[in-house]
Tab-separated table of C-alpha atoms in Angstrom:
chain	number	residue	atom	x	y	z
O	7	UNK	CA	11.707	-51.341	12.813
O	8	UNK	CA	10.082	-49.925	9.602
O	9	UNK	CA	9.425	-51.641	6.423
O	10	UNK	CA	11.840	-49.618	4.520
O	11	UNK	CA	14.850	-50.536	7.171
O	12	UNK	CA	14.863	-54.192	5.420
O	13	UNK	CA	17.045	-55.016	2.742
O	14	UNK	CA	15.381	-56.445	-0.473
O	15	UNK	CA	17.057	-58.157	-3.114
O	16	UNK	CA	14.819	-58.872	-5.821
O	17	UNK	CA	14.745	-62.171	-7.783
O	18	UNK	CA	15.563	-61.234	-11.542
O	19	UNK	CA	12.963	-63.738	-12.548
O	20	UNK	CA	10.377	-65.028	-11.214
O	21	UNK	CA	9.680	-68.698	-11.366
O	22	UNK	CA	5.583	-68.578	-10.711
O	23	UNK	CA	4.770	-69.139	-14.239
O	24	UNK	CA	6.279	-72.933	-13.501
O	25	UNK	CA	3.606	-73.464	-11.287
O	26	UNK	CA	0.412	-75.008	-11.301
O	27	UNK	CA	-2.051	-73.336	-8.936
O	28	UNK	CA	-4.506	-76.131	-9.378
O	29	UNK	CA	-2.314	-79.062	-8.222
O	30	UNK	CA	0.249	-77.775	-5.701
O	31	UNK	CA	1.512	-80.515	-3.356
O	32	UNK	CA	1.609	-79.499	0.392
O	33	UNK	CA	4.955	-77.636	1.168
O	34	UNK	CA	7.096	-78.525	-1.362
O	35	UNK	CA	7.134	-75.625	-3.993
O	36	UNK	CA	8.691	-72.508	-2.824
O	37	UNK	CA	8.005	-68.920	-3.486
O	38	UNK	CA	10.934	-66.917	-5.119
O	39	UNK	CA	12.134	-65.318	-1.932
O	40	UNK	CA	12.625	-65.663	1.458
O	41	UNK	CA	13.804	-63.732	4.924
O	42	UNK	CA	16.980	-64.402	6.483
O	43	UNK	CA	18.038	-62.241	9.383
O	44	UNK	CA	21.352	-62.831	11.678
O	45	UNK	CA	21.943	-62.623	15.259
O	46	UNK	CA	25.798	-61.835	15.806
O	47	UNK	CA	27.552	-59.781	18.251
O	48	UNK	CA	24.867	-60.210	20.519
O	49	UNK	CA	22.025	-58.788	18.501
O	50	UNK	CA	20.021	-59.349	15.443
O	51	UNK	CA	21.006	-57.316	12.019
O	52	UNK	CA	18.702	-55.733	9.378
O	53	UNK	CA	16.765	-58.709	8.090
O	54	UNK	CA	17.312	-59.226	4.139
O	55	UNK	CA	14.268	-60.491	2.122
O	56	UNK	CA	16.477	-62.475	-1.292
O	57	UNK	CA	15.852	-65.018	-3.592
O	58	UNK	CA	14.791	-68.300	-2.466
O	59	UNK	CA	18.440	-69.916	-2.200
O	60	UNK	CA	20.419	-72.398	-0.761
O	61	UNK	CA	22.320	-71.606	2.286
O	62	UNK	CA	26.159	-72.192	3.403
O	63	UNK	CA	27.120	-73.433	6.639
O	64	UNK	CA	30.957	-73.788	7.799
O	65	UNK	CA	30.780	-77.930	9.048
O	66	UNK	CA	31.332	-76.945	12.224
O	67	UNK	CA	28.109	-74.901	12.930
O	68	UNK	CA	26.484	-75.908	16.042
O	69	UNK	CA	23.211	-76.772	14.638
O	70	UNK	CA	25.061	-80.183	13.095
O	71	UNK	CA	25.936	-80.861	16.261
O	72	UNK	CA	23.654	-79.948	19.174
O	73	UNK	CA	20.203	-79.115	17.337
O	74	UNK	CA	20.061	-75.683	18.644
O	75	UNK	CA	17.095	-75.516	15.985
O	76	UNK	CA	13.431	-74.830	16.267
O	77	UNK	CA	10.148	-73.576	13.883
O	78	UNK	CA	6.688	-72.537	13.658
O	79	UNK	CA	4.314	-73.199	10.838
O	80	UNK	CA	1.667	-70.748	9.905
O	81	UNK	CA	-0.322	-69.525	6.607
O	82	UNK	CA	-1.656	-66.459	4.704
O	83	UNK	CA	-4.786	-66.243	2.893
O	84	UNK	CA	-6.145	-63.905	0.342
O	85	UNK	CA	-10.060	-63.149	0.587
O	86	UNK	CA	-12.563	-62.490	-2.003
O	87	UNK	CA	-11.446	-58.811	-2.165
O	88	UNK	CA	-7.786	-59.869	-2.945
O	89	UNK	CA	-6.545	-58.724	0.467
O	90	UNK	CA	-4.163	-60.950	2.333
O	91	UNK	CA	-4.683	-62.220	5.814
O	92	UNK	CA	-2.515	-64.052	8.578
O	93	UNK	CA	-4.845	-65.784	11.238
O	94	UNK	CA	-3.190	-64.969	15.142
O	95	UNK	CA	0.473	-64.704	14.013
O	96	UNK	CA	1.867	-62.641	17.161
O	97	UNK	CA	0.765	-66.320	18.903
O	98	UNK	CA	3.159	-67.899	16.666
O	99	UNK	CA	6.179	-64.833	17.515
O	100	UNK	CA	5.082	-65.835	21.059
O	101	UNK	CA	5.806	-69.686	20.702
O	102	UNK	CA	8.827	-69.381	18.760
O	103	UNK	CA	10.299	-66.871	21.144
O	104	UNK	CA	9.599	-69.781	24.090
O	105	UNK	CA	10.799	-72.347	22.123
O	106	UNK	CA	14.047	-70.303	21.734
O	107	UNK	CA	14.487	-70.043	25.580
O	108	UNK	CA	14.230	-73.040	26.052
O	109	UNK	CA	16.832	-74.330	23.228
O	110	UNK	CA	19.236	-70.675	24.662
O	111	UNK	CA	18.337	-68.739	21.498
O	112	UNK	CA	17.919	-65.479	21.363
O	113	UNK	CA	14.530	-64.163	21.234
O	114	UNK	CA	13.595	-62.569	18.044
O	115	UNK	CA	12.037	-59.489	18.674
O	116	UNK	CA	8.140	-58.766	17.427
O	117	UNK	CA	9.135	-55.599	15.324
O	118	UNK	CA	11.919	-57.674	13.310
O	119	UNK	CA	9.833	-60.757	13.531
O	120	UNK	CA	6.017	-59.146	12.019
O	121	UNK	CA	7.984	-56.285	9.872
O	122	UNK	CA	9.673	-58.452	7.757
O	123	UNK	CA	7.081	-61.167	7.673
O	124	UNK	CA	4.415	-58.938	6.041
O	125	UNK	CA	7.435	-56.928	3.871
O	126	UNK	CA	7.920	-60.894	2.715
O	127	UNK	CA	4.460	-61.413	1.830
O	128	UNK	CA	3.700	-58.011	-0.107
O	129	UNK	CA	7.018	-59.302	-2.289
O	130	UNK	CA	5.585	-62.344	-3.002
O	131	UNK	CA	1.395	-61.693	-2.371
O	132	UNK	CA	1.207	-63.248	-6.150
O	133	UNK	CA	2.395	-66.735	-4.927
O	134	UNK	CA	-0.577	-66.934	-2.478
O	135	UNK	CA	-3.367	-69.046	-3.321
O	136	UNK	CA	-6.662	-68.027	-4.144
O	137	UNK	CA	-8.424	-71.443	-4.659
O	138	UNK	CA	-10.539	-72.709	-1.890
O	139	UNK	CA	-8.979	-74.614	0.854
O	140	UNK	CA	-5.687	-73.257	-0.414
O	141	UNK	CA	-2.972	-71.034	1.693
O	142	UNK	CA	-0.018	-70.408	1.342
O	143	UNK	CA	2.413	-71.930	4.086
O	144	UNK	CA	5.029	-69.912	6.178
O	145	UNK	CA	7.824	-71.257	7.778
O	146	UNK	CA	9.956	-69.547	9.975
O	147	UNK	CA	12.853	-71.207	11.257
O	148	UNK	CA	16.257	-70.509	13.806
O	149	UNK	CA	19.104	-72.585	14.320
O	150	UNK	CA	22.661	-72.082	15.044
O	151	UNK	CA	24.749	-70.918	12.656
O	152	UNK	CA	28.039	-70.299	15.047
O	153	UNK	CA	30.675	-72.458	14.809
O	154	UNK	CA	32.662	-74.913	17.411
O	155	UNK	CA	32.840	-78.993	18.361
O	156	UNK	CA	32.661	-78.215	21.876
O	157	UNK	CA	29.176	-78.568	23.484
O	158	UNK	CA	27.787	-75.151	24.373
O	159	UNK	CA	24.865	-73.142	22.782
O	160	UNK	CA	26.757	-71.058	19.752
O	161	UNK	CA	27.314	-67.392	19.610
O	162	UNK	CA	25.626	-66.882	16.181
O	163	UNK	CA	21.978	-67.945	14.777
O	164	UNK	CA	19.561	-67.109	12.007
O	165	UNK	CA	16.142	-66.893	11.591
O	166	UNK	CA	14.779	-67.847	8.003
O	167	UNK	CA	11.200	-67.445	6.525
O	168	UNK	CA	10.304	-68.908	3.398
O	169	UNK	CA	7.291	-69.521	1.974
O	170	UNK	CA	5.635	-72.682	-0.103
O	171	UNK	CA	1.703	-72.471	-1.594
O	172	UNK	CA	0.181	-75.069	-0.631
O	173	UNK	CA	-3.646	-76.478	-2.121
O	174	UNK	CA	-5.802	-78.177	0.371
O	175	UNK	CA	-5.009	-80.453	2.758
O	176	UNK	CA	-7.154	-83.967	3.031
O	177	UNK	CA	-5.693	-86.365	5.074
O	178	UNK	CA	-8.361	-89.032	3.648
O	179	UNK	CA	-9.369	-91.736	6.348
O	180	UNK	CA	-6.735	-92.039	8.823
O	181	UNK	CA	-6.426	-95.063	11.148
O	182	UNK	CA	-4.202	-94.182	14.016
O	183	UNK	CA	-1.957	-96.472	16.588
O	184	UNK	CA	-2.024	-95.997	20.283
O	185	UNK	CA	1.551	-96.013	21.622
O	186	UNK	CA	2.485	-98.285	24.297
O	187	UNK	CA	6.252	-98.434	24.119
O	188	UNK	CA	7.420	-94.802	22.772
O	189	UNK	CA	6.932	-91.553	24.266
O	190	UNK	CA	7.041	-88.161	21.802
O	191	UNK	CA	8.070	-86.461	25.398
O	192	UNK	CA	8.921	-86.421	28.905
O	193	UNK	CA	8.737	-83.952	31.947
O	194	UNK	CA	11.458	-81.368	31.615
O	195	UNK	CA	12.051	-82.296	28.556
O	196	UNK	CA	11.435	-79.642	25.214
O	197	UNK	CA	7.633	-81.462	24.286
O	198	UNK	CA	5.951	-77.844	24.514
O	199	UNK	CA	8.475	-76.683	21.925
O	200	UNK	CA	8.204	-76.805	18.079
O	201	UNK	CA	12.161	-77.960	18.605
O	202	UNK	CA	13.486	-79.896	15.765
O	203	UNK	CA	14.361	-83.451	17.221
O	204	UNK	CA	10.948	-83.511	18.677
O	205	UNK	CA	10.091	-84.261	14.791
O	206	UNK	CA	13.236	-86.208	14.157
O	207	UNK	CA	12.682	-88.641	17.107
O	208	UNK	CA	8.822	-89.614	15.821
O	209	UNK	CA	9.466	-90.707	13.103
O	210	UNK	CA	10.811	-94.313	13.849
O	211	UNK	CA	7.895	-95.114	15.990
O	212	UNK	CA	5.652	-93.614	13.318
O	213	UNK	CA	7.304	-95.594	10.392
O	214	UNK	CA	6.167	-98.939	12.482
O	215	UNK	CA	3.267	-97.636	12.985
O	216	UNK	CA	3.244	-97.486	9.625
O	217	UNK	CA	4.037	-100.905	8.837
O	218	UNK	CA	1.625	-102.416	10.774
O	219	UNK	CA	-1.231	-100.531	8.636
O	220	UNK	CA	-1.852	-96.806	10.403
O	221	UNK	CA	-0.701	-93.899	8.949
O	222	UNK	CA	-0.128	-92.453	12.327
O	223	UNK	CA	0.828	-92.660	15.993
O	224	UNK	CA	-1.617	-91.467	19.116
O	225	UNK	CA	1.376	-90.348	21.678
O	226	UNK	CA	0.914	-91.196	25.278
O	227	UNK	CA	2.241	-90.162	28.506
O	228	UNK	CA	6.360	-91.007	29.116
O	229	UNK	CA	6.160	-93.163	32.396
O	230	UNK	CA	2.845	-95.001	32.106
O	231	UNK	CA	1.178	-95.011	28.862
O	232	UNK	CA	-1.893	-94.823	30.656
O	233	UNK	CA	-2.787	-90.746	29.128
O	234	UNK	CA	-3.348	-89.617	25.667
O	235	UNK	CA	-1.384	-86.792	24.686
O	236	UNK	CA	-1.440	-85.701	20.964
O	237	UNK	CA	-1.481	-87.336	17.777
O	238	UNK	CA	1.139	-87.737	15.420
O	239	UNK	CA	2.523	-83.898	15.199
O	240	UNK	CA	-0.853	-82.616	15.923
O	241	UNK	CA	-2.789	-82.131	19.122
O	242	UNK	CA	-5.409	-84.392	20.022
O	243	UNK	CA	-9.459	-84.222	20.728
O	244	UNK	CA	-11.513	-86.959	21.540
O	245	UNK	CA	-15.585	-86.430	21.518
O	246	UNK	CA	-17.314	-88.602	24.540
O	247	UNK	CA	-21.148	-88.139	23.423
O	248	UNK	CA	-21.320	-84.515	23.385
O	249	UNK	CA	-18.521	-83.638	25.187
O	250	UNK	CA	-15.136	-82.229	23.597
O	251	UNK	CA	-12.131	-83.679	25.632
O	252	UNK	CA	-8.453	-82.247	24.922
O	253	UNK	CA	-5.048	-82.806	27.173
O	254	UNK	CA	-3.984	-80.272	28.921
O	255	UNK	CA	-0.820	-78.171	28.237
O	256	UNK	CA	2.435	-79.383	29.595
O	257	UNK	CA	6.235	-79.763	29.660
O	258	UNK	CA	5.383	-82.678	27.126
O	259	UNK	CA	2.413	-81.258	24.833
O	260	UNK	CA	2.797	-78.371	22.579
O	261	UNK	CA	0.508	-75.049	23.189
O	262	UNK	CA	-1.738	-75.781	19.937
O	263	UNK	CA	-2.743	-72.021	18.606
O	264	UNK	CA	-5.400	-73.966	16.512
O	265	UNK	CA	-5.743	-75.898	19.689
O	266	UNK	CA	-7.090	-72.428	21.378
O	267	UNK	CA	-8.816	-71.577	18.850
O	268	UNK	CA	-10.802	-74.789	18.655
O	269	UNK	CA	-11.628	-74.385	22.171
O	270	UNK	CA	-12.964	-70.840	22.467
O	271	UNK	CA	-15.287	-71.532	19.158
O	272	UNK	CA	-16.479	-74.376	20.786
O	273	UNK	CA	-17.131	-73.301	24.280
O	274	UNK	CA	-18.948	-70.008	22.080
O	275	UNK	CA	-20.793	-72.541	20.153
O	276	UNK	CA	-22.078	-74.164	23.074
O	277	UNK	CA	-20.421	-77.402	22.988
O	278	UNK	CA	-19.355	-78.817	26.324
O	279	UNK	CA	-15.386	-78.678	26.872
O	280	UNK	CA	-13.227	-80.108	29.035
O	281	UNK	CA	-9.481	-79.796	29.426
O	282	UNK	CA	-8.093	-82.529	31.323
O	283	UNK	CA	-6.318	-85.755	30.910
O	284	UNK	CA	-8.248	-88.503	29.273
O	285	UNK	CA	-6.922	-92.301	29.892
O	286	UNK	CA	-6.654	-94.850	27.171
O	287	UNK	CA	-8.804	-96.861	28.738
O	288	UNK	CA	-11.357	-94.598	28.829
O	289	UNK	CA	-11.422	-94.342	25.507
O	290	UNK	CA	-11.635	-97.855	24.810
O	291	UNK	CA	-14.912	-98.056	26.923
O	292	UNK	CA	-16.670	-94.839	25.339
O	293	UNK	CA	-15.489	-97.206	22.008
O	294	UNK	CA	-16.888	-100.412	23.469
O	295	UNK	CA	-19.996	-98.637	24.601
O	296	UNK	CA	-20.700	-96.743	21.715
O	297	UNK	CA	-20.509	-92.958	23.223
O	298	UNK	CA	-17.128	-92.596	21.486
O	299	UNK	CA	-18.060	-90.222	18.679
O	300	UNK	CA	-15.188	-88.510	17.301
O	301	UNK	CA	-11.468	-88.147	17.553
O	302	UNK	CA	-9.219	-85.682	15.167
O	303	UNK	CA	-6.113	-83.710	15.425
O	304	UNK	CA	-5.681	-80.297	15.098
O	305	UNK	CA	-2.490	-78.373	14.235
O	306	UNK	CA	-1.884	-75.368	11.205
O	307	UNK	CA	-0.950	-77.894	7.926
O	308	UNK	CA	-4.572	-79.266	8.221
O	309	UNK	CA	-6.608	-77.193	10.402
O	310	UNK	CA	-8.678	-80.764	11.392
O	311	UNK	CA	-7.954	-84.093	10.688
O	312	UNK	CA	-10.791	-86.703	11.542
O	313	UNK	CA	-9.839	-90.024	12.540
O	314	UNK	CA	-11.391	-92.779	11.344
O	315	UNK	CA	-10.222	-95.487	13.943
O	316	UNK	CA	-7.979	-96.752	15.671
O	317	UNK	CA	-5.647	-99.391	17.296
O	318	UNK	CA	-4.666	-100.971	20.650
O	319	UNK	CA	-3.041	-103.783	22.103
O	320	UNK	CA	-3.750	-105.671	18.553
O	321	UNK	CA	-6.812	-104.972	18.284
O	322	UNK	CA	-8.719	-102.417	16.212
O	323	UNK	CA	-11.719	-99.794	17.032
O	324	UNK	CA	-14.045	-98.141	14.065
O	325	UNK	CA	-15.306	-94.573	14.817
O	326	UNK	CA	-18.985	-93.897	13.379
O	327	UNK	CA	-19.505	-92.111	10.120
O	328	UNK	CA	-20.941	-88.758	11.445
O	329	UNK	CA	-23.817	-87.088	8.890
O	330	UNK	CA	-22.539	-83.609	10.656
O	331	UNK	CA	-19.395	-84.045	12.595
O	332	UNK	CA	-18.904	-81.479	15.033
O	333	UNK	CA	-14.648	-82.051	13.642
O	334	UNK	CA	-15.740	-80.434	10.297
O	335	UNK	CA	-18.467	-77.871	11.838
O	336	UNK	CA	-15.263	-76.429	13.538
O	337	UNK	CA	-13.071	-76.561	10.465
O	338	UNK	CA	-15.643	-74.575	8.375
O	339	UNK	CA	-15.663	-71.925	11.102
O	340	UNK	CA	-12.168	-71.280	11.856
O	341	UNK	CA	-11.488	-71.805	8.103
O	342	UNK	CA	-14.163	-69.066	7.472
O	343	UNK	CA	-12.534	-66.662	9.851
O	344	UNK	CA	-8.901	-67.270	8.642
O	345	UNK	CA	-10.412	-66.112	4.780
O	346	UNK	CA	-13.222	-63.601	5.880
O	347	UNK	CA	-15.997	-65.383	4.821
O	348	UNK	CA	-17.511	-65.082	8.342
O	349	UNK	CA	-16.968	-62.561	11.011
O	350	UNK	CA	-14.314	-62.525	13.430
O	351	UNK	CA	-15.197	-61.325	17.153
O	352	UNK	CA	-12.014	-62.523	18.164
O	353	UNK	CA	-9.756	-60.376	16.570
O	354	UNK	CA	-7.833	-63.055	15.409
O	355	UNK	CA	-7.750	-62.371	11.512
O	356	UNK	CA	-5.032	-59.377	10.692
O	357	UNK	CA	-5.307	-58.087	7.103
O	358	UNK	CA	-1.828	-56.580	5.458
């Protein structure tokens, strides 16, 4: 597909002069348009880029009904130069096109999918951010749009992009719960996908979570509890004196492309890594003992978020106050890739 195949209909005003730059919230102010492509009669159409609009559904489509409905969340970034950049986002047209197997979507093909993504973000390259920390947030999206009560996967989708600027993402100190009752996931299940009612089923446990004084929930294995999986929406690593400890990939843990890319910097870096299931109670003794150093979650909203401490079995652990955390020596250097204020031997960064 070329750029020129994809129908544009231009907003007749644009609504950036609303906005402040300095003081955008994360992911809830919109740029004026956004892509919306259809998959009927057994293939996708022409995408169309339009103004950022509601969107009508006949009652009866499928995603009401059966959550045929899944997402990926990535950013673009304008450098010093004033050229815009997307960090790895075939990875992310790779994950949503599992995630749509799995849920019996079709696959979006990478032509449709990167065309009108970067057609999308030349339209609107003034709504991306260019104050530090800043991005601007993409999120594509495809659920069924076909219609019918009866309980089969529908004959009709879309896929949606739209865009929100976001300013920089600080989590402050967050205090975390180790679950014991509720799982995020289970074998077989859709865990590895960025499905919908993965989302929708965390919050309740959260929201207690919540209530008792944490602002968010350490997920464990299904049938024992015994294995920590990921944190809150995010996956999960745990520093053990100078080892780097993350879960491994599964039916039940989502494939992390900051994840990777945490990883590989700090296996370059020299930092001892280890990808393997790590018990909760291991990680009470390393706490008890003192060789607990760090724990954070990493996911695309906010790159790295250091955890402070948490809780388990009613009682609560403290992590040490770090002069150099090796959490925000690995934020700085993926965050200086994904903006080209370092080098990139990766090839992850692609400039428009």
């Amino acid at each position: 597909m070329q750029s020129s195949d994809i129908k544009v209909q231009l907003i007749e005003e644009s609504k950036i002069s609303q906005v402040d730059f300095n003081n955008l919230p994360f992911g809830s102010v919109f740029s004026d348009h956004m892509l919306e492509c259809d998959f009927k009669d057994g293939e996708w159409k022409t995408p169309v880029i339009k103004p950022y609009s509601p969107i009508t559904l006949d009652p009866s489509a499928k995603i009401f009904h059966y959550g045929q409905s899944i997402f990926e969340g990535m950013k673009a970034y304008k450098d010093a130069e004033g050229s815009t950049l997307l960090f790895r986002p075939l990875e992310n047209c790779k994950r949503l096109n599992k995630s749509a197997e799995r849920l019996v979507i079709p696959q979006i093909p990478e032509d449709i999918f990167m065309t009108g993504l970067k057609k999308l973000l030349e339209i609107d390259a003034d709504w991306i951010p260019t104050n530090d920390g800043s991005s601007l947030y993409i999120r594509p999206f495809m659920f069924a749009s076909g219609n019918g009560f009866h309980a089969s996967p529908a004959d009709a989708f879309k896929l949606i992009i739209c865009t929100a600027p976001s300013g920089a993402y600080f989590a402050g100190k967050v205090k975390v719960l180790i679950e014991e009752k509720y799982a995020r996931a289970a074998n077989g299940g859709v865990g590895f996908a960025k499905a919908g009612g993965n989302y929708a089923a965390q919050f309740y446990p959260t929201q207690l979570a919540i209530e008792k004084g944490y602002n968010q929930v350490i997920w464990t294995d299904d049938n024992t509890h015994e294995y920590i999986e990921e944190a809150g929406a995010m996956n999960i690593f745990i520093r053990i004196n100078d080892t780097l400890i993350t879960s491994p990939t599964s039916d039940r843990i989502l494939d992390g492309i900051t994840r990777k890319s945490i990883i590989q910097i700090a296996k370059d870096s020299g930092v001892d890594v280890e990808v393997r299931k790590i018990t909760v109670s291991e990680v009470i003794a390393a706490a008890q003992s003192g060789s607990l150093k760090e724990m954070f979650g990493a996911g695309t909203a906010a790159v790295i978020s250091p955890i402070a401490g948490f809780g388990y079995q009613e009682k609560d652990y403290d992590l040490p106050e770090l002069e150099n955390p090796l959490a925000l020596q690995l934020k700085k250097q993926i965050t200086d890739i994904q903006t080209n204020k370092a080098e990139d031997p990766y090839g992850w960064r692609v400039k428009l």
